[in-house]
Short mmCIF file of C-alpha atoms in Angstrom, two decimals:
data_model
loop_
_atom_site.label_atom_id
_atom_site.label_comp_id
_atom_site.label_asym_id
_atom_site.label_seq_id
_atom_site.Cartn_x
_atom_site.Cartn_y
_atom_site.Cartn_z
CA UNK A 102 9.06 -29.85 -108.64
CA UNK A 103 11.46 -29.39 -111.58
CA UNK A 104 9.26 -30.78 -114.37
CA UNK A 105 6.77 -28.61 -116.15
CA UNK A 106 3.17 -29.27 -117.03
CA UNK A 107 0.54 -27.26 -118.99
CA UNK A 108 -3.11 -26.60 -119.03
CA UNK A 109 -5.55 -25.96 -121.91
CA UNK A 110 -8.90 -24.47 -121.83
CA UNK A 111 -12.13 -24.13 -124.12
CA UNK A 112 -12.97 -20.73 -125.46
CA UNK A 113 -16.47 -20.16 -124.85
CA UNK A 114 -18.81 -18.70 -127.54
CA UNK A 115 -21.77 -18.39 -125.36
CA UNK A 116 -22.32 -16.46 -122.15
CA UNK A 117 -20.81 -18.68 -119.27
CA UNK A 118 -23.36 -19.66 -116.65
CA UNK A 119 -22.08 -20.49 -113.16
CA UNK A 120 -22.13 -24.29 -113.49
CA UNK A 121 -18.77 -24.46 -112.09
CA UNK A 122 -15.32 -25.62 -113.19
CA UNK A 123 -14.49 -29.00 -114.72
CA UNK A 124 -11.01 -30.21 -114.84
CA UNK A 125 -10.17 -33.13 -117.27
CA UNK A 126 -7.08 -35.20 -117.08
CA UNK A 127 -6.22 -37.50 -119.93
CA UNK A 128 -5.00 -41.14 -120.04
CA UNK A 129 -1.63 -42.87 -120.82
CA UNK A 130 0.19 -41.83 -123.93
CA UNK A 131 -2.45 -39.00 -124.43
CA UNK A 132 -2.69 -35.24 -123.96
CA UNK A 133 -5.52 -32.59 -123.76
CA UNK A 134 -5.95 -32.61 -127.30
CA UNK A 135 -7.44 -36.25 -127.23
CA UNK A 136 -10.44 -34.75 -125.37
CA UNK A 137 -11.41 -32.67 -128.41
CA UNK A 138 -10.50 -34.82 -131.43
CA UNK A 139 -14.06 -35.66 -132.17
CA UNK A 140 -14.89 -32.04 -132.89
CA UNK A 141 -17.18 -29.43 -131.23
CA UNK A 142 -20.40 -31.38 -131.53
CA UNK A 143 -19.16 -34.61 -129.94
CA UNK A 144 -16.27 -33.96 -127.63
CA UNK A 145 -16.98 -33.85 -123.92
CA UNK A 146 -15.09 -30.50 -123.26
CA UNK A 147 -17.11 -28.70 -125.84
CA UNK A 148 -20.43 -30.28 -124.63
CA UNK A 149 -19.67 -29.13 -121.03
CA UNK A 150 -18.73 -25.71 -122.22
CA UNK A 151 -22.02 -25.42 -124.12
CA UNK A 152 -23.61 -26.25 -120.85
CA UNK A 153 -22.03 -23.46 -119.01
CA UNK A 154 -19.20 -25.22 -117.40
CA UNK A 155 -15.68 -23.48 -117.28
CA UNK A 156 -13.50 -26.34 -118.77
CA UNK A 157 -9.85 -26.78 -117.98
CA UNK A 158 -7.55 -29.65 -119.28
CA UNK A 159 -4.32 -30.79 -117.76
CA UNK A 160 -1.27 -32.12 -119.45
CA UNK A 161 0.85 -34.78 -117.74
CA UNK A 162 4.54 -34.37 -117.58
CA UNK A 163 6.30 -35.93 -120.77
CA UNK A 164 3.60 -35.40 -123.20
CA UNK A 165 3.96 -32.99 -126.28
CA UNK A 166 2.83 -30.19 -124.17
CA UNK A 167 4.76 -30.73 -120.91
CA UNK A 168 8.37 -31.57 -121.87
CA UNK A 169 10.27 -28.84 -120.10
CA UNK A 170 12.57 -29.31 -117.10
CA UNK A 171 14.89 -27.12 -115.05
CA UNK A 172 17.96 -28.97 -116.19
CA UNK A 173 17.06 -32.17 -118.11
CA UNK A 174 16.23 -32.88 -121.68
CA UNK A 175 13.59 -35.45 -122.93
CA UNK A 176 16.47 -37.37 -124.47
CA UNK A 177 17.92 -37.84 -121.00
CA UNK A 178 17.04 -40.99 -118.96
CA UNK A 179 16.75 -39.20 -115.75
CA UNK A 180 13.96 -37.03 -117.46
CA UNK A 181 11.82 -40.04 -117.53
CA UNK A 182 12.34 -41.21 -113.87
CA UNK A 183 8.60 -40.63 -112.77
CA UNK A 184 5.21 -42.40 -112.89
CA UNK A 185 1.63 -41.66 -112.05
CA UNK A 186 2.65 -41.39 -108.53
CA UNK A 187 4.63 -38.27 -109.12
CA UNK A 188 1.91 -36.87 -111.35
CA UNK A 189 -0.63 -37.49 -108.55
CA UNK A 190 1.31 -36.03 -105.58
CA UNK A 191 3.06 -33.10 -107.46
CA UNK A 192 1.49 -32.33 -110.83
CA UNK A 193 -2.24 -32.68 -110.23
CA UNK A 194 -2.16 -30.43 -107.10
CA UNK A 195 -0.14 -27.85 -108.89
CA UNK A 196 -2.63 -27.92 -111.85
CA UNK A 197 -5.56 -27.81 -109.51
CA UNK A 198 -4.28 -24.94 -107.48
CA UNK A 199 -3.44 -23.05 -110.76
CA UNK A 200 -6.90 -23.50 -112.08
CA UNK A 201 -8.52 -22.39 -108.78
CA UNK A 202 -6.31 -19.39 -108.42
CA UNK A 203 -7.03 -18.33 -112.04
CA UNK A 204 -10.68 -18.66 -111.65
CA UNK A 205 -11.06 -17.39 -108.06
CA UNK A 206 -12.95 -20.53 -107.24
CA UNK A 207 -12.54 -22.77 -104.16
CA UNK A 208 -13.36 -26.24 -105.74
CA UNK A 209 -13.81 -27.89 -109.12
CA UNK A 210 -15.21 -31.12 -110.63
CA UNK A 211 -12.43 -33.58 -111.71
CA UNK A 212 -12.99 -35.97 -114.71
CA UNK A 213 -10.14 -38.37 -115.42
CA UNK A 214 -9.75 -41.03 -118.05
CA UNK A 215 -7.60 -44.15 -117.40
CA UNK A 216 -4.25 -42.98 -116.01
CA UNK A 217 -6.01 -39.65 -115.24
CA UNK A 218 -7.95 -41.53 -112.56
CA UNK A 219 -4.93 -43.44 -111.41
CA UNK A 220 -3.01 -40.23 -110.70
CA UNK A 221 -6.09 -38.71 -108.92
CA UNK A 222 -6.50 -41.76 -106.69
CA UNK A 223 -2.76 -41.30 -105.65
CA UNK A 224 -3.70 -37.73 -104.89
CA UNK A 225 -6.77 -38.57 -102.98
CA UNK A 226 -5.07 -41.15 -100.94
CA UNK A 227 -1.92 -39.17 -100.00
CA UNK A 228 -3.11 -35.43 -100.02
CA UNK A 229 -6.07 -35.21 -97.76
CA UNK A 230 -5.83 -31.34 -98.02
CA UNK A 231 -7.28 -31.56 -101.51
CA UNK A 232 -10.59 -33.16 -100.49
CA UNK A 233 -12.12 -29.71 -100.17
CA UNK A 234 -10.81 -28.57 -103.46
CA UNK A 235 -12.38 -31.48 -105.47
CA UNK A 236 -16.18 -31.32 -105.09
CA UNK A 237 -16.80 -34.39 -107.34
CA UNK A 238 -14.63 -37.04 -109.12
CA UNK A 239 -15.77 -38.81 -112.25
CA UNK A 240 -13.66 -41.90 -113.25
CA UNK A 241 -13.82 -42.86 -116.86
CA UNK A 242 -12.17 -46.27 -117.71
CA UNK A 243 -10.49 -46.29 -114.14
CA UNK A 244 -7.15 -48.07 -114.07
CA UNK A 245 -5.95 -49.18 -110.61
CA UNK A 246 -4.52 -52.78 -110.69
CA UNK A 247 -2.60 -53.95 -113.89
CA UNK A 248 -3.02 -57.50 -112.60
CA UNK A 249 -6.67 -57.39 -113.62
CA UNK A 250 -5.93 -56.37 -117.25
CA UNK A 251 -7.39 -58.77 -119.79
CA UNK A 252 -5.37 -57.64 -122.81
CA UNK A 253 -3.36 -60.61 -124.25
CA UNK A 254 -0.60 -58.28 -125.21
CA UNK A 255 -0.21 -56.91 -121.74
CA UNK A 256 -0.46 -60.45 -120.14
CA UNK A 257 2.28 -61.60 -122.55
CA UNK A 258 4.61 -58.54 -122.04
CA UNK A 259 4.22 -58.13 -118.16
CA UNK A 260 6.58 -61.08 -117.24
CA UNK A 261 9.15 -59.51 -119.56
CA UNK A 262 8.93 -55.97 -118.18
CA UNK A 263 12.22 -55.84 -116.55
CA UNK A 264 14.08 -57.47 -119.45
CA UNK A 265 12.24 -55.14 -121.93
CA UNK A 266 13.29 -52.15 -119.74
CA UNK A 267 16.89 -53.20 -119.65
CA UNK A 268 16.96 -53.79 -123.50
CA UNK A 269 15.63 -50.21 -124.22
CA UNK A 270 17.87 -48.55 -121.63
CA UNK A 271 20.78 -50.22 -123.15
CA UNK A 272 19.55 -48.88 -126.65
CA UNK A 273 19.20 -45.33 -125.24
CA UNK A 274 15.42 -45.58 -125.71
CA UNK A 275 13.58 -44.00 -122.64
CA UNK A 276 10.33 -42.69 -124.36
CA UNK A 277 7.36 -44.81 -125.79
CA UNK A 278 6.31 -43.82 -129.17
CA UNK A 279 7.97 -40.45 -129.43
CA UNK A 280 6.06 -38.11 -131.87
CA UNK A 281 9.32 -37.01 -133.58
CA UNK A 282 10.23 -40.39 -134.93
CA UNK A 283 9.50 -41.33 -138.67
CA UNK A 284 7.60 -44.48 -137.82
CA UNK A 285 5.17 -42.76 -135.41
CA UNK A 286 4.46 -40.05 -138.20
CA UNK A 287 3.83 -42.71 -140.72
CA UNK A 288 1.42 -44.62 -138.56
CA UNK A 289 -0.49 -41.38 -137.88
CA UNK A 290 -0.72 -40.58 -141.52
CA UNK A 291 -1.80 -44.36 -142.25
CA UNK A 292 -4.60 -43.93 -139.72
CA UNK A 293 -6.00 -40.89 -141.29
CA UNK A 294 -6.42 -42.49 -144.82
CA UNK A 295 -10.03 -43.63 -144.57
CA UNK A 296 -10.66 -47.21 -145.75
CA UNK A 297 -7.00 -48.01 -146.22
CA UNK A 298 -5.90 -51.53 -145.68
CA UNK A 299 -3.32 -50.22 -143.08
CA UNK A 300 -5.98 -48.51 -141.19
CA UNK A 301 -7.81 -51.72 -140.63
CA UNK A 302 -4.72 -53.52 -139.64
CA UNK A 303 -3.67 -51.00 -137.13
CA UNK A 304 -7.13 -50.77 -135.80
CA UNK A 305 -7.08 -54.66 -135.03
CA UNK A 306 -3.66 -54.27 -133.40
CA UNK A 307 -5.20 -51.68 -131.14
CA UNK A 308 -7.92 -54.07 -130.29
CA UNK A 309 -5.38 -56.70 -129.19
CA UNK A 310 -3.66 -54.21 -126.99
CA UNK A 311 -6.66 -52.30 -125.50
CA UNK A 312 -9.49 -54.87 -125.71
CA UNK A 313 -12.08 -55.33 -128.66
CA UNK A 314 -14.97 -52.75 -128.77
CA UNK A 315 -15.84 -51.70 -132.33
CA UNK A 316 -18.53 -49.34 -131.03
CA UNK A 317 -15.84 -47.24 -129.26
CA UNK A 318 -13.59 -47.01 -132.46
CA UNK A 319 -14.18 -43.70 -134.33
CA UNK A 320 -12.01 -43.57 -137.39
CA UNK A 321 -13.51 -40.26 -138.59
CA UNK A 322 -12.13 -37.48 -136.47
CA UNK A 323 -10.14 -34.26 -136.71
CA UNK A 324 -6.40 -34.40 -137.41
CA UNK A 325 -4.79 -33.31 -134.27
CA UNK A 326 -1.43 -34.29 -132.70
CA UNK A 327 -1.59 -35.87 -129.21
#
């Protein structure tokens, strides 16, 4: 495996009880930071840590914290020749083994969100030797078959996937929403301006893409980078 990955953890402020290890894997276009943006009193990793769990969070290849490669750069097309399949059969096993080796434990709880569940299902179906290393699997917003997606945006774009990829490749664009671009930085700043018109507009665009659920939209959060 030539790609890199990284793991984050929660620093415990209280004495750790032996509740076991919890490993969290983020979703598409996210990172380990997204688990903690709501702050210590509401974010799942902090809540688990307060209950005595040893919390570890993985970062899939390609995000802000996993962009190194033996010979390729993120600007290269070949750097991005992977999917959740490679994450599932190569990266997750490596991160799970690293966590278990560091803690001296033999198994852990796995919590995945969206693509984090997709990658784990690949692991579970193709690497039977990991069934004993994962004592429990919790799937949050599990994603398996894209044909069942209800988003009008995805339904409209899906038939044009090959044409869109060809166009982006011809333009030398291989990464979706890279954080070092000015437009992404401007969007992030706009989202953090409370009550701004742009914030409302971008929120509604997100609803079109991901589905409408106002109860799941939290516009007041810590300002971290994903």
